[in-house]
Coordinates of C-alpha atoms in Angstrom, one line a residue:
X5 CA 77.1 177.6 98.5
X6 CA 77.2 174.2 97.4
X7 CA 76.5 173.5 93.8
X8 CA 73.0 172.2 92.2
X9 CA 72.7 168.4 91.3
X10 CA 70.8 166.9 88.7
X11 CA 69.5 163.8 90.3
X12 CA 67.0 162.4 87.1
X13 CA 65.2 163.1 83.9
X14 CA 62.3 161.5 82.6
X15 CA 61.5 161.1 79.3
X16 CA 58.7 160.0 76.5
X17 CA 58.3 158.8 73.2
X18 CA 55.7 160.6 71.6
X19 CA 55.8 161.0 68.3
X20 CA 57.6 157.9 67.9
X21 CA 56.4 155.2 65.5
X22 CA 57.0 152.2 68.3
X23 CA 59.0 152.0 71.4
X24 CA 60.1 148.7 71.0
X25 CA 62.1 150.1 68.1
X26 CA 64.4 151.9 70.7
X27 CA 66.8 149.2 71.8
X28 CA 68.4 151.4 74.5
X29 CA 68.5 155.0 76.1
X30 CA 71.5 156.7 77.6
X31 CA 72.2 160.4 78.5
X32 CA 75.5 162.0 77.7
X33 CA 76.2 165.4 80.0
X34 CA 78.8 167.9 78.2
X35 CA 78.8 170.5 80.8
X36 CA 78.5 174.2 80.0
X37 CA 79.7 173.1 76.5
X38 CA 76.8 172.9 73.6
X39 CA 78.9 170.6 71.7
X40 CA 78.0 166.5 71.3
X41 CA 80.5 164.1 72.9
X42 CA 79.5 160.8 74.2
X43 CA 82.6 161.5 76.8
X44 CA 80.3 161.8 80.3
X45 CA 77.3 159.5 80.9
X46 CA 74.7 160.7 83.4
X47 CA 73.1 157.4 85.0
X48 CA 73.3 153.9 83.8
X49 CA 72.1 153.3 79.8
X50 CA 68.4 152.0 80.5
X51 CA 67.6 149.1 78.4
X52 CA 64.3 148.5 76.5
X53 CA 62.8 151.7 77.2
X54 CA 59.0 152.1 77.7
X55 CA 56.9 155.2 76.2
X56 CA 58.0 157.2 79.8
X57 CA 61.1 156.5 81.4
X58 CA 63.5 158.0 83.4
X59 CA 67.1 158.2 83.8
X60 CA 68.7 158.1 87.6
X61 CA 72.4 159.6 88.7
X62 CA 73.9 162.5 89.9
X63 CA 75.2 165.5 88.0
X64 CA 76.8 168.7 90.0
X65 CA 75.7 171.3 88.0
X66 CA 78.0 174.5 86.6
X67 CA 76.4 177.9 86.8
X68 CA 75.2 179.0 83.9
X69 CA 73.0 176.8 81.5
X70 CA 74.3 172.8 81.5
X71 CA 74.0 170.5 78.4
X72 CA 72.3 167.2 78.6
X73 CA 71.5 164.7 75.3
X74 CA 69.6 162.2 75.4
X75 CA 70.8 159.3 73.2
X76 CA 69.1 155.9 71.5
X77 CA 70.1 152.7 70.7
X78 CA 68.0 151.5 67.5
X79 CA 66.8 147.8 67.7
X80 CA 68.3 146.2 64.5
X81 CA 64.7 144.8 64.1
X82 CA 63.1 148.2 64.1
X83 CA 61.6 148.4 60.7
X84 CA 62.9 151.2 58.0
X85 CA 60.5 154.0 57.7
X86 CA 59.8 153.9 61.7
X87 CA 60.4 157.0 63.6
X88 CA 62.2 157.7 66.7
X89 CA 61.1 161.0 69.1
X90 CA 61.7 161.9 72.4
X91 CA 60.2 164.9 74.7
X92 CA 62.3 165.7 78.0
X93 CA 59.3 165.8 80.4
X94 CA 61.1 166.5 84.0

């Protein structure tokens, strides 16, 4: 049978002090591997991210469980003190 594909995720920013603090939002795939690399990207890097946004593409999953981080460029303007938060939401 053909494999599952990951066609989006969608994302918020709650608990985060201001969006406009995130400069950029990208999601890195690593497979059935749990460890970090920015080596895969699922989707295009979504610029200037509102509080709920999602990320398009088009990942064949491998059985077993599949390892997706979401990632964020901070705005150079974002103020020190600010926080950043994310919830994966579908």
């Amino acid at each position: 049978s053909p494999a599952l594909e990951l066609k989006s995720l969608t994302f918020n920013t709650n608990g985060t002090t201001a969006a406009a603090d995130i400069a950029a939002a990208k999601v890195y795939y690593t497979g059935t591997s749990s460890t970090y690399t920015a080596t895969t990207q699922f989707g295009s890097t979504l610029s200037n991210p509102t509080s709920t946004h999602t990320i398009t593409g088009g990942q064949a999953l491998s059985v077993g469980t599949n390892y997706f981080w979401l990632a964020y460029d901070i705005s150079s303007y974002a103020p020190i003190g600010n926080r950043i938060d994310a919830e994966c939401t579908n």
